[in-house]
Amino acid sequence: MSRTSKELADYVGAQLEGDGNLQISGCASAASARAGDVIFVEGAKHLEEAARSAASCVILAPGIALAGKTILRAANPRLAFAKILAWMFPAQRIVNGIHPTAVIAATARLADGVGIGPCAVIEDGVEIGAGCEIGAHSFLGHGAHLGAACRLYPRVTIYARVRLGSRVILHSGAVIGSDGFGFVPTDEGYFKFPQIGTVEIGDDVEIGANTTIDRGALDATRLGRGVKIDNLVHIGHNVEIGENTAVAAQTGMAGSTIVGRNAMIGGQVGIGGHCRIEDGAILGSGAGVLPGKILRGGVPMWGIPARPLDEYKEINAWFSRLPELGERLRQLEEAVHRK
Amino acid sequence: MSRTSKELADYVGAQLEGDGNLQISGCASAASARAGDVIFVEGAKHLEEAARSAASCVILAPGIALAGKTILRAANPRLAFAKILAWMFPAQRIVNGIHPTAVIAATARLADGVGIGPCAVIEDGVEIGAGCEIGAHSFLGHGAHLGAACRLYPRVTIYARVRLGSRVILHSGAVIGSDGFGFVPTDEGYFKFPQIGTVEIGDDVEIGANTTIDRGALDATRLGRGVKIDNLVHIGHNVEIGENTAVAAQTGMAGSTIVGRNAMIGGQVGIGGHCRIEDGAILGSGAGVLPGKILRGGVPMWGIPARPLDEYKEINAWFSRLPELGERLRQLEEAVHRK
Amino acid sequence: MSRTSKELADYVGAQLEGDGNLQISGCASAASARAGDVIFVEGAKHLEEAARSAASCVILAPGIALAGKTILRAANPRLAFAKILAWMFPAQRIVNGIHPTAVIAATARLADGVGIGPCAVIEDGVEIGAGCEIGAHSFLGHGAHLGAACRLYPRVTIYARVRLGSRVILHSGAVIGSDGFGFVPTDEGYFKFPQIGTVEIGDDVEIGANTTIDRGALDATRLGRGVKIDNLVHIGHNVEIGENTAVAAQTGMAGSTIVGRNAMIGGQVGIGGHCRIEDGAILGSGAGVLPGKILRGGVPMWGIPARPLDEYKEINAWFSRLPELGERLRQLEEAVHRK
């Protein structure tokens, strides 16, 4: 399907500079764009590549000049491009209808327009909201609840009684509601602390491939509306994550930690148990937070243990100079003792 | 099902203080407890929350006073609570009977009371002990052996010839017996070193969601009785882990490392190949152990490379003061050279 | 099946020392070898164990003496052993024929000799090359393409349009082609950047259990011929990895990073987005590379941030001596100010 540059500009509220009748048939990166494609440029350093590209139309931030292309001028070129992409190439349904090999309990309640893929298993008492797509081999344990328009890619496991909001996207291999890691040491080995809580996931949450989210021990592990979690992340029991917080790949949070809203947690971060990460906190990739710590929002935090980025940089610069410091100290000792 | 406070006290050997006829119908956290619930308090700092809670009955350690509640006095309140929880709310079977969509080889041998979920696949020569529950979409490769009363949540993969003891719990997405990462570099690229060993897992082991345990190259990767492994852990080929050792989420152990009994390994720990981690070792989250190292038990070890916690703390305190040290050194140089 | 020592020597081009008619029926480690087994010894430090072992035949590097055994002299004993192992015990097919429970779209094209396991799902337009084995519960999304002789262990997910070369091995739980982690922050929360790219995987690639490889945002995430990836690795969108590069377990690479050929990346390494890791780079386990960095090949790099191993060792030695440095500085200050 093709749109004119004018239609695209109108759709995203961009200002058109150039030919409004240009037919745009694709969205691409500058490197692989062909004639008829729209691309976007975020900063001046990518301008040359955009100029060289075969793209017909370029989404550009205000104040940057680019000759020879039709321009869509937008305050946030990436956002405008993403909206055009989603408009021109809407995500296709991954499942349509109920596949005959799906195993659906008689007591499960499916709203209108639910798609269930091959070999998916829906247990007793499950409720699935309108328009949900349940990919092949996915498993919904008894009493699980899904709001409307959720998309579960193939092979997602939802343990019993877990609750999802609407428009939740779960990628393949995600496990929601597995037992928390709770054991009481005894003289005869560990005694399992039964994990009878659950998981509650808000609207518009997306969770990456092979990520695991444990159920609470007694209460619920909670992810707020709009939370985005990348691949291979571990969320321990009783963790709570506030709205619109993003967590990059391979990060882990131990039990009972509370993360505020609008936080940004990098990849491979480790957060100990019972921490409080405040609203708007920014944690750089690889950072570590000791159990029980409180982390303020506002300034980016980095390193192990996590500290403000400026401080981290200064200390690390000194760290790199340790051999020099050692040598200077030695020379000074010589100088002092020689006197 | 409801029990009296007296019955609970008797069941766990606690001393009852207060009304023995109190009907207890639930186990809860202090924060969410309602009338009729039992809760537990571990330390004095949670006492106030317990007092404010609606719980009727509180499990308390000796020597702590709490007015207005019926008390179960126990040396280990968490353990007493976990036992009561497991008694009042025993884990329900996740699978009953053999689902007609399960694919079970004619040569597989199933003992009494085995449950097999929808679409599970049981290959030739598999042996499954009495009472095992094999969740939906789980796969047992040819010749695999399970003792009695194992529970495999949906979507567990057991490669060929892997052996599990009894009462083993495997969470969704766990992969047991995948090939170790063994390749021999040659001028034409890597030549795969065939991984013909297996995995042997002892009784009462629990393994978390999406954890991977590779088979030995020639011999077996072994987990001793009572080992507890959290989510997203990687255990390389030929690793051996002794009885009752616990390993938290996202930790990795490279090939041929040997871990003793009763060790506690934190989350996101990295242990290189061919290490020896001795009985009772304690490794803090995020610690790193270089290949081939020997780690003594007894004192908590922390950091990269792992060192005794006290030493780690002292060095890290100095690390934080590096800018100050640098400045003091500079001033001293000035003072010395001025003279 | 049994071979003579002479046959083994001829097969791998080793020089036979001793009885050429010895019947060899097994390949083993020194620790578990029995009479009739062949073992290999890589260095002098394992010689004693080999001598004590019950093995009949030992593959040895030139210049090392070992009495009492038939010797196969080979420049690379590990490689010779791996070749013998692969010859005597060729990997058995994991799937034969098309299982009746597999769900295969009418428009899928299967070449000769393809095996499809129970409950596997093959969507519209999928192409599967000759001799491929698709394990139980594996999922091939619409338009996916597999070359010849690929082996997918049970429960592998291939998202739509992903392309694999020939002889690719994917272990259980691997997810190829999930959406990259791309979101644009807005005042109303994150707007999903549609991930319309794909993944292209070259010939002879092996990918470990529960590893996740995201599809490109607009273009392709690419793994070159012969790349070997261990378990639980995360490869972000638009990453490119050159031929014969190996990546150990739990390592993560953020989006748009480019890794050259013949690189060796250790376990639990974190590589930020938009990095360039050059051909032949060596990154020690646990290393961290900040976003946008360029890493030269040739010298092993270690630590966070990654630096040449020698430098890393020197700095870390000083790090361990920080308390001593602090004390020496204090004493010097006293000495100077006393004067």
Coordinates of N, CA and C in Angstrom, one line a residue, chain B residues 28 35 45 73 78 105-106 126 132 135 166 174 183 189 193 198 200 207 212 214 227 237 245 261-262 266 275 295 310:
Chain B
A28 N -0.9 -15.4 55.3 CA -0.7 -14.2 54.5 C 0.5 -13.4 54.9
A35 N -8.6 -10.9 59.0 CA -9.0 -11.7 60.2 C -9.1 -13.1 59.8
K45 N 12.0 -5.6 63.7 CA 11.7 -4.4 62.9 C 10.4 -4.6 62.1
R73 N 4.7 -19.4 69.2 CA 6.1 -19.1 69.5 C 7.0 -20.2 68.9
R78 N 9.9 -18.4 60.2 CA 9.7 -18.6 58.7 C 9.5 -20.0 58.4
A105 N 5.9 -42.8 23.4 CA 6.4 -44.0 22.7 C 5.9 -45.3 23.3
A106 N 5.8 -46.3 22.5 CA 5.3 -47.6 23.0 C 6.3 -48.2 24.0
V126 N 11.9 -44.1 27.6 CA 11.9 -43.2 28.8 C 11.2 -44.0 29.9
C132 N 4.8 -39.0 39.0 CA 5.3 -37.8 38.3 C 4.2 -37.1 37.6
G135 N 4.2 -31.7 32.7 CA 3.3 -30.6 32.2 C 3.2 -30.6 30.7
S166 N 14.2 -38.4 42.5 CA 12.8 -38.3 42.9 C 12.5 -36.9 43.4
A174 N 12.9 -24.7 31.4 CA 14.2 -25.3 31.8 C 14.6 -26.3 30.7
F183 N 34.0 -26.8 21.1 CA 34.4 -26.7 19.7 C 35.9 -26.7 19.6
G189 N 37.6 -23.3 10.5 CA 36.6 -22.9 11.4 C 36.5 -24.0 12.6
F193 N 33.0 -30.7 19.0 CA 33.4 -31.8 19.9 C 32.1 -32.4 20.3
T198 N 26.1 -36.9 29.8 CA 24.7 -36.8 30.1 C 24.5 -35.8 31.3
E200 N 23.0 -35.8 35.4 CA 22.4 -36.6 36.5 C 22.0 -35.6 37.6
I207 N 14.7 -26.6 40.0 CA 15.4 -25.8 38.9 C 14.4 -24.8 38.3
T212 N 19.3 -23.4 32.0 CA 19.9 -24.4 31.1 C 21.0 -25.2 31.7
D214 N 23.8 -28.0 30.7 CA 24.4 -28.7 29.6 C 24.8 -30.1 30.0
V227 N 19.8 -29.7 45.7 CA 20.3 -28.5 45.1 C 19.1 -27.6 44.6
H237 N 29.0 -27.8 30.8 CA 29.2 -29.2 30.8 C 30.2 -29.7 31.8
T245 N 23.3 -27.2 47.8 CA 23.9 -25.9 47.4 C 22.8 -25.1 46.6
R261 N 29.2 -28.9 48.8 CA 27.9 -29.0 49.4 C 27.6 -27.7 50.2
N262 N 26.3 -27.4 50.3 CA 25.9 -26.3 51.2 C 26.5 -25.0 50.9
G266 N 25.2 -16.4 44.9 CA 24.3 -15.3 44.7 C 23.9 -15.2 43.2
C275 N 37.0 -24.5 38.0 CA 37.2 -24.0 39.4 C 36.8 -25.0 40.4
L295 N 38.2 -21.8 45.7 CA 37.5 -20.9 46.6 C 37.2 -21.6 47.9
D310 N 35.1 -8.7 54.0 CA 35.7 -7.6 54.7 C 36.8 -6.9 53.9

